[in-house]
Amino acid sequence: MVEKTEMKFDPEEVIVEFEALTKEAGKVQEETLQKILEENGATEYLQQWGLNGRTDPQTFKACVPLVTHKDLDTYIQRIADGDPSPVLTGKPITTISLSSGTTQGRPKFVPFNDELLESTMQIYKTSFAFRNREFPIENGKALQFIYGSKQFKTKGGLAAGTATTNVYRNAHFKKTMKAMQTPCCSPDEVIFGPDFHQSLYCHLLCGLIFRDEVQVVSSTFAHSIVHAFRTFEQVWEELVADIREGVLSARVTVPSMRSAMLKLLKPDLEQADTIYNKCSGLSNWYGLIPALFPNARYIYGIMTGSMEPYLKKLRHYAGELPILSADYGSSEGWIAANVNPKLPPELVTYAVLPNIGYFEFIPLRVNLDGLEPTPVGLAEVKLGEEYEIVVTTFAGLYRYRLGDVVKIKGFHNATPELQFICRRNLLLSINIDKNTEKDLQLAVEAAARLLVDEKLEVVDFTSHVNTTTDPGHYVVFWELSGEASDETMQECCNCLDKSFVDAGYMGSRKTSAIGALELRVVKRGTFHKILDHFVGLGGAVSQFKTPRCVGQNNSTLLQILCYDAVKSYFSTAYC
Ligand code: AMP
């Protein structure tokens, strides 16, 4: 039945549906809330708030409190431990997702169900429909750098894996990809392989085997694409040799992956020569992706927020090929689709789908009385304002603070178009200073410009607040693509310090209430170790986001960074 529907998937129909939904966004939101509360009103969680069957937004907001993951942790844990009673949802939850937990340093559990899968497909189809108008693709394949995480059973026997894994494993996902004419060119054995280094190698090899058919190069988050082509730079000759001889590299040891790959791999001298010549002819790998995949139409993945620092490198690999940002959501639930695919990632906005959840927006500006403003509904947001987003989902989260800050950049019919700004929580703060992930990103961008003359780049970065010194100070960790002179690094360090223009920081620096910023250069490969560590905790590479600040309690990461630090510089900017 599903198969039939998917075969008939008509992008124009999807757009018509989306237009209808967004024209009545306010009304659809009320209906969606009503549906969520009708389905789940009898749950233990909602019963305690005295809704007494009422499903209107006013009662809902008055009765049910705003929460964070911490408030729901015990409920979710009980579900994971096998409590069969309706705890958070009317229908039993059978699957748990692990969110990347970038901020906490540990993946956290969130409920997953069919409705979430449905909304994922709705989001995929919606953005695809708009994308396909501008960048049509014909029958082809997608080189998707996607990786399943380890799946395990919770104590109560529920399947647990990252949200992306729960989606990729589902037959519905594959059918939708097929209907979009972009099935993944890698077999399941590669996507779900137990060793992501081997999976990555095989993804690259599959891409090369099907190089003429590849129309889209994608991943969930742009980091995975950049990571893949950085790896390509290291292993390309081995890949070419595999294609030349039709023999799989000995680095792939997982039996299921080997046999799946051997079914695809045939000796192809001509193709091997072409790839070899293409790669040899590139200057510093500029335009690598279109050189490898001549029929690729675009590169696709989430490129906003913490992915922005990888854009420069991605553009380098992409050459003239368009790079398109994917949609906005989280393991907790999807929120919005990119329906303006032509916008460059820096300007991308996401249109909220009003029927996939109930959304509230907490204005960021603080009230005169110092109290946090009350959240407003989707139909009440104001153009140009910034908000923290609050979600109520079909999967048992009610008035849940996601921790993301978005800005209203416009409207698609009556639904807001959001720009992702940053995570709400402060990254760097010692006393009265306040710096977010975005502030750090801008400081790093400014300082990295000083490396251009030495033809170097910041491969990745993170930060830490060191309060073991008196006064405390910011530490920024950089992995560089090569070795820079001490003089340049000192300048970068001073520039970083000066680039935090928050008044609290500048004032504290001037009065030495905050010590000199420290820039530590770490060895090449350090951020790979961080990725490995994350994967070891059960995370999936597909959802990996480099933590931009490592807290004192995240001792393993801190150890990796400190152990791998090769040089350290202290700012003299305020001397
Ligand atoms: P996870 O559930 O682990 O995949 O992480 C979800 C988080 O990723 C969201 O709360 C956002 O902070 C971030 N995220 C997801 N989509 C986007 C996007 N399109 N742009 C920027 N950040 C995003």
XYZ file of C-alpha atoms in Angstrom, residues 25-541:
517
model
C -1.128 28.026 9.644
C -2.821 29.401 12.785
C -5.882 27.230 12.402
C -3.806 24.164 11.511
C -1.752 24.728 14.657
C -4.864 24.714 16.833
C -6.116 21.548 15.142
C -2.726 19.922 15.563
C -2.654 20.712 19.270
C -6.158 19.377 19.617
C -5.154 16.140 17.898
C -2.050 15.728 20.060
C -4.027 16.309 23.246
C -6.892 14.051 22.190
C -4.483 11.230 21.439
C -2.488 11.695 24.617
C -4.729 13.474 27.115
C -5.139 10.315 29.202
C -1.394 9.892 29.763
C 0.075 10.041 33.215
C 2.097 13.110 32.289
C -0.780 15.203 30.950
C -3.297 14.014 33.554
C -1.369 15.710 36.325
C -1.834 19.168 34.796
C -5.615 19.224 35.026
C -6.496 19.798 31.389
C -9.709 17.837 31.985
C -10.204 17.117 28.328
C -9.659 20.681 27.175
C -7.498 21.007 24.072
C -7.390 24.736 23.340
C -4.044 26.603 23.309
C -4.997 28.957 26.175
C -5.792 26.146 28.613
C -2.803 24.164 27.415
C -0.441 27.065 28.074
C -2.028 27.890 31.404
C -1.916 24.325 32.722
C 1.134 22.625 31.255
C 4.556 23.966 32.237
C 7.520 24.663 29.976
C 10.086 21.906 30.407
C 13.547 20.846 29.360
C 14.825 17.354 28.765
C 15.885 17.137 32.393
C 12.272 17.460 33.559
C 11.168 14.558 31.375
C 14.170 12.343 31.901
C 12.553 10.095 34.515
C 9.412 9.631 32.382
C 11.456 8.707 29.317
C 13.651 6.425 31.391
C 10.589 4.576 32.687
C 9.416 4.032 29.109
C 12.893 2.804 28.151
C 12.849 0.477 31.145
C 9.671 -1.131 29.850
C 6.822 0.548 31.766
C 3.810 -0.449 29.627
C 1.438 2.195 31.006
C 0.666 5.350 29.002
C 3.370 7.550 30.485
C 3.864 10.222 27.833
C 1.864 8.918 24.874
C -1.451 7.147 24.463
C 0.017 4.609 22.070
C 3.027 2.698 23.394
C 6.480 3.935 22.415
C 8.508 1.108 20.910
C 11.612 2.962 19.805
C 13.937 5.394 21.517
C 16.135 7.929 19.711
C 19.470 9.094 20.965
C 19.976 12.763 20.310
C 23.536 13.900 19.706
C 23.625 15.543 23.124
C 26.379 17.828 21.915
C 25.870 20.151 24.801
C 25.709 17.586 27.580
C 28.522 15.515 26.134
C 26.325 12.399 26.309
C 23.517 11.289 24.029
C 20.107 11.681 25.634
C 17.030 9.526 25.133
C 13.948 10.861 23.363
C 10.830 8.934 22.273
C 10.439 8.012 18.595
C 7.261 6.788 16.884
C 5.509 6.405 13.530
C 4.205 9.965 13.614
C 7.788 11.268 13.799
C 8.724 9.104 10.862
C 5.712 10.418 8.938
C 6.681 14.017 9.616
C 10.276 13.301 8.591
C 9.004 12.074 5.240
C 6.681 15.072 4.927
C 9.617 17.422 5.513
C 11.844 15.544 3.050
C 9.168 15.554 0.398
C 8.267 19.199 0.903
C 11.780 20.530 0.529
C 12.421 18.091 -2.314
C 9.351 19.352 -4.179
C 10.588 22.950 -4.008
C 14.174 21.940 -4.756
C 13.110 19.917 -7.731
C 11.480 22.935 -9.321
C 14.800 24.781 -9.333
C 17.192 21.851 -9.644
C 15.331 18.999 -11.309
C 16.885 15.561 -11.164
C 16.142 12.560 -13.273
C 16.547 8.934 -12.466
C 19.849 8.767 -10.694
C 21.523 8.051 -7.421
C 22.584 9.964 -4.350
C 25.973 9.608 -2.767
C 24.819 9.902 0.816
C 27.323 9.977 3.609
C 24.916 8.460 6.088
C 25.795 6.084 8.869
C 23.634 4.034 11.138
C 24.622 4.133 14.760
C 24.860 1.038 16.879
C 21.377 -0.117 17.699
C 20.713 -1.696 21.021
C 17.825 -2.699 23.227
C 17.002 -0.674 26.289
C 16.456 -2.425 29.606
C 12.765 -2.691 28.742
C 13.501 -4.175 25.313
C 12.840 -1.065 23.214
C 14.969 -0.550 20.103
C 17.319 2.383 20.590
C 19.468 4.175 18.049
C 19.992 7.705 16.800
C 16.969 9.317 15.187
C 18.665 9.250 11.799
C 19.335 5.522 12.200
C 15.708 4.923 13.131
C 14.751 6.739 9.947
C 17.342 5.138 7.625
C 16.371 1.665 8.803
C 12.766 2.197 7.930
C 11.438 0.836 4.638
C 9.367 3.972 4.242
C 12.561 6.071 4.050
C 13.990 3.968 1.229
C 10.764 4.138 -0.727
C 10.650 7.891 -0.344
C 14.251 8.208 -1.564
C 13.383 6.026 -4.536
C 10.327 8.112 -5.246
C 12.571 11.160 -5.224
C 14.679 9.331 -7.807
C 17.706 9.443 -5.573
C 18.244 6.069 -3.948
C 21.472 5.852 -2.016
C 24.281 4.345 -4.076
C 25.674 2.449 -1.087
C 24.180 -0.828 0.101
C 22.755 -1.183 3.631
C 25.776 -3.184 4.735
C 27.817 -0.015 4.226
C 25.343 2.401 5.816
C 24.904 0.214 8.872
C 28.439 -1.147 9.027
C 29.901 -1.419 12.520
C 33.026 0.620 11.698
C 32.434 4.075 10.325
C 35.950 4.460 8.866
C 35.287 1.418 6.714
C 31.772 2.628 5.907
C 33.148 5.963 4.787
C 35.720 4.296 2.545
C 32.997 2.146 0.990
C 30.653 5.132 0.528
C 33.415 6.842 -1.425
C 34.042 3.716 -3.459
C 30.319 3.294 -4.212
C 30.205 6.922 -5.295
C 33.072 6.299 -7.720
C 31.568 3.067 -9.038
C 28.315 4.901 -9.807
C 30.006 8.188 -10.566
C 28.078 8.891 -13.768
C 24.748 8.232 -12.075
C 25.361 10.329 -8.965
C 23.095 13.373 -9.094
C 23.232 14.469 -5.497
C 25.995 14.388 -2.895
C 24.514 14.677 0.555
C 24.607 13.987 4.251
C 22.427 14.980 7.179
C 24.906 17.595 8.402
C 27.510 19.219 6.126
C 30.310 18.163 8.444
C 30.051 14.594 7.148
C 30.543 15.711 3.536
C 33.632 17.759 4.357
C 34.961 14.955 6.498
C 34.390 12.495 3.642
C 36.312 14.509 1.072
C 39.132 15.318 3.475
C 39.415 11.541 3.838
C 39.251 11.166 0.062
C 42.376 13.319 -0.185
C 44.170 10.714 1.923
C 42.860 7.517 0.343
C 42.095 8.418 -3.252
C 44.913 6.418 -4.796
C 43.796 3.337 -2.923
C 40.242 3.866 -4.164
C 41.462 4.217 -7.726
C 43.502 1.014 -7.346
C 40.394 -0.830 -6.128
C 38.499 0.257 -9.218
C 41.399 -0.529 -11.534
C 41.826 -4.058 -10.233
C 38.324 -4.830 -9.065
C 39.800 -5.853 -5.730
C 38.639 -4.353 -2.466
C 41.244 -2.745 -0.210
C 42.305 -4.832 2.763
C 41.268 -1.960 5.013
C 37.662 -3.155 4.655
C 37.550 -6.110 6.994
C 33.887 -6.372 8.002
C 32.701 -9.524 6.151
C 29.187 -8.278 5.331
C 30.571 -5.012 3.966
C 33.221 -6.818 1.957
C 30.778 -9.179 0.308
C 28.293 -6.383 -0.451
C 31.064 -4.291 -2.021
C 32.508 -7.165 -4.001
C 29.140 -7.579 -5.697
C 29.483 -4.028 -7.024
C 33.173 -3.880 -7.785
C 34.427 -4.931 -11.233
C 37.827 -4.117 -12.718
C 37.425 -0.930 -14.740
C 40.661 0.361 -16.173
C 39.133 3.185 -18.108
C 37.185 4.561 -15.158
C 40.239 4.259 -12.926
C 42.328 6.244 -15.400
C 39.677 8.915 -15.750
C 39.395 9.363 -11.971
C 43.175 9.370 -11.601
C 43.584 12.034 -14.264
C 40.758 14.165 -12.899
C 42.238 14.126 -9.401
C 45.783 14.767 -10.590
C 44.569 17.723 -12.629
C 42.982 19.541 -9.696
C 44.636 22.424 -7.973
C 44.562 21.875 -4.222
C 41.402 19.769 -4.698
C 39.338 22.743 -5.816
C 36.184 21.486 -7.558
C 36.779 17.886 -6.487
C 33.090 16.965 -6.225
C 32.016 17.954 -9.765
C 35.252 16.469 -11.120
C 34.363 13.106 -9.589
C 30.636 13.274 -10.267
C 30.074 14.982 -13.607
C 26.282 14.675 -13.423
C 25.864 15.928 -9.873
C 23.326 18.736 -9.710
C 23.910 19.919 -6.181
C 25.310 19.191 -2.745
C 22.775 18.854 0.010
C 22.887 18.781 3.822
C 22.270 20.998 6.844
C 24.707 23.857 6.459
C 23.507 26.390 8.986
C 24.259 26.866 12.671
C 27.225 24.887 13.888
C 27.803 23.679 10.303
C 28.679 27.156 8.985
C 32.388 26.829 9.772
C 32.604 23.986 7.219
C 31.048 25.996 4.384
C 34.314 27.440 3.139
C 35.875 24.029 2.704
C 32.672 22.641 1.230
C 32.565 25.435 -1.348
C 36.159 24.652 -2.204
C 35.321 21.022 -2.931
C 32.069 22.029 -4.666
C 33.629 24.460 -7.154
C 30.720 25.812 -9.190
C 28.234 23.194 -7.995
C 25.318 24.678 -5.988
C 25.282 23.894 -2.282
C 21.814 23.672 -0.771
C 20.952 23.572 2.882
C 18.627 20.818 4.108
C 15.843 21.227 6.658
C 15.529 22.103 10.315
C 14.672 19.639 13.021
C 15.977 17.518 15.813
C 15.722 14.042 17.240
C 12.787 15.349 19.243
C 10.902 16.201 16.056
C 11.076 18.070 12.774
C 10.170 21.713 12.586
C 10.612 23.321 9.210
C 11.618 22.814 5.587
C 13.848 24.793 3.266
C 11.420 25.903 0.578
C 13.742 28.517 -0.950
C 16.511 26.232 -2.140
C 18.237 28.899 -4.204
C 19.250 30.915 -1.166
C 22.904 30.521 -0.182
C 23.304 28.693 3.144
C 24.119 31.916 4.982
C 20.658 33.270 4.090
C 18.660 30.062 4.289
C 15.335 30.139 6.096
C 13.064 27.298 7.104
C 9.289 27.390 6.736
C 7.486 25.775 9.664
C 5.153 22.901 8.799
C 2.151 23.706 10.970
C 0.723 20.190 11.117
C 3.725 18.257 12.436
C 3.747 19.653 15.953
C 2.555 22.560 18.029
C 5.120 25.338 18.194
C 5.619 28.189 20.623
C 8.180 30.944 20.599
C 9.717 32.595 23.662
C 10.767 36.155 22.792
C 14.444 36.618 23.560
C 14.271 40.197 24.683
C 13.907 40.377 28.433
C 10.846 42.141 29.915
C 11.351 45.394 31.806
C 10.451 43.570 35.030
C 13.301 41.143 34.344
C 10.917 38.214 33.920
C 11.070 35.932 30.949
C 8.416 36.894 28.398
C 5.529 34.496 27.835
C 5.758 32.341 24.728
C 3.700 33.344 21.709
C 2.038 31.107 19.135
C 3.181 30.532 15.584
C 0.639 33.017 14.255
C 1.819 35.751 16.642
C 5.540 35.912 15.926
C 6.942 39.214 14.681
C 9.204 39.798 11.738
C 12.821 40.428 12.715
C 12.398 39.153 16.290
C 14.448 36.374 17.833
C 12.835 33.562 19.793
C 13.648 30.364 21.577
C 11.561 27.601 20.087
C 9.306 25.332 22.173
C 7.824 22.146 20.738
C 4.872 19.923 21.514
C 5.043 16.729 19.492
C 3.065 13.630 18.633
C 5.782 11.638 20.378
C 5.171 12.703 23.965
C 6.972 16.013 24.427
C 4.831 18.862 25.709
C 6.058 22.480 25.797
C 9.606 21.217 25.468
C 12.382 23.784 25.184
C 14.630 22.691 22.391
C 17.276 25.247 23.300
C 17.536 26.728 19.794
C 17.296 30.414 18.953
C 15.654 31.360 15.667
C 14.906 34.671 13.977
C 11.780 35.407 11.957
C 12.985 36.384 8.509
C 9.680 36.349 6.667
C 6.535 34.373 6.088
C 5.482 31.739 3.621
C 1.771 32.430 3.463
C 0.927 32.545 7.184
C 3.726 30.344 8.462
C 6.983 31.895 9.655
C 10.278 31.398 7.872
C 12.950 30.899 10.497
C 16.629 31.572 10.348
C 18.611 29.368 12.678
C 20.689 31.611 14.939
C 22.341 29.447 17.576
C 21.819 27.321 20.655
C 20.426 29.457 23.443
C 22.751 28.403 26.210
C 25.847 30.480 26.618
C 29.041 28.860 25.616
C 31.584 31.043 27.228
C 30.933 32.876 30.433
C 33.137 33.504 33.441
C 31.488 36.405 35.200
C 29.450 39.089 33.455
C 30.643 38.078 29.987
C 28.206 36.354 27.649
C 29.340 34.676 24.469
C 27.356 32.251 22.366
C 28.373 29.684 19.819
C 27.843 32.312 17.139
C 30.180 34.776 18.902
C 32.858 32.112 19.028
C 32.331 31.266 15.373
C 32.677 34.912 14.346
C 35.844 35.332 16.430
C 37.371 32.219 14.890
C 36.443 33.383 11.395
C 38.079 36.765 11.999
C 41.275 35.270 13.386
C 41.441 32.552 10.706
C 41.656 35.253 8.044
C 45.173 35.927 9.296
C 46.157 32.429 8.151
C 45.267 33.004 4.527
C 48.707 34.372 3.598
C 50.300 31.218 4.928
C 47.750 29.175 2.903
C 46.505 27.546 6.068
C 43.050 26.925 7.420
C 41.374 26.013 10.667
C 40.253 22.416 10.203
C 38.084 22.508 13.308
C 37.830 24.291 16.629
C 36.331 24.236 20.065
C 36.659 26.138 23.318
C 36.756 25.803 27.069
C 36.403 28.067 30.070
C 39.374 27.536 32.311
C 38.507 28.563 35.840
C 41.335 26.666 37.454
C 43.458 29.777 36.873
C 42.789 32.994 38.749
C 41.294 34.916 37.046
C 39.644 32.407 34.732
C 40.214 32.681 31.000
C 38.917 31.415 27.666
C 40.823 28.678 25.899
C 40.279 28.190 22.174
C 41.540 24.974 20.560
C 42.458 24.951 16.885
C 43.405 22.137 14.590
C 45.256 23.572 11.601
C 45.816 22.194 8.113
C 49.571 22.792 8.491
C 52.119 24.554 10.630
C 51.892 28.304 11.128
C 54.658 30.588 12.348
C 54.645 31.619 16.003
C 54.279 35.214 14.919
C 51.100 34.511 12.952
C 49.668 32.383 15.739
C 50.292 35.127 18.269
C 48.441 37.532 15.998
C 45.574 35.040 15.661
C 45.424 34.707 19.428
C 45.264 38.470 19.913
C 42.655 38.759 17.197
C 40.488 36.094 18.863
C 40.662 37.950 22.155
C 39.743 41.258 20.497
C 36.942 39.678 18.479
C 34.810 38.874 21.504
C 33.113 42.245 21.486
C 30.555 41.536 24.189
C 30.732 44.466 26.626
C 30.965 42.182 29.646
C 33.968 40.405 28.190
C 35.780 43.530 27.052
C 35.201 45.227 30.388
C 36.396 42.195 32.325
C 39.464 41.858 30.162
C 40.378 45.515 30.653
C 40.100 45.183 34.411
C 41.765 41.766 34.388
C 38.672 40.148 35.859
C 39.161 37.691 33.010
C 42.661 36.522 32.106
C 44.339 36.569 28.695
C 42.713 34.333 26.099
C 44.716 31.224 25.358
C 44.955 29.688 21.903
C 46.058 26.080 21.888
C 47.012 24.359 18.688
C 46.229 20.648 18.686
C 47.751 17.881 16.556
C 46.287 16.928 13.185
C 43.613 14.308 13.705
C 42.538 15.487 17.156
C 39.017 16.259 16.005
C 38.813 12.823 14.423
C 39.508 11.430 17.859
C 36.647 13.526 19.210
C 34.370 12.111 16.539
C 35.526 8.583 17.413
C 34.829 9.241 21.065
C 31.320 10.442 20.198
C 30.675 7.357 18.071
C 31.955 5.185 20.911
C 29.240 6.648 23.142
C 26.586 5.395 20.731
C 26.296 8.541 18.616
C 26.059 8.414 14.837
C 28.460 10.184 12.540
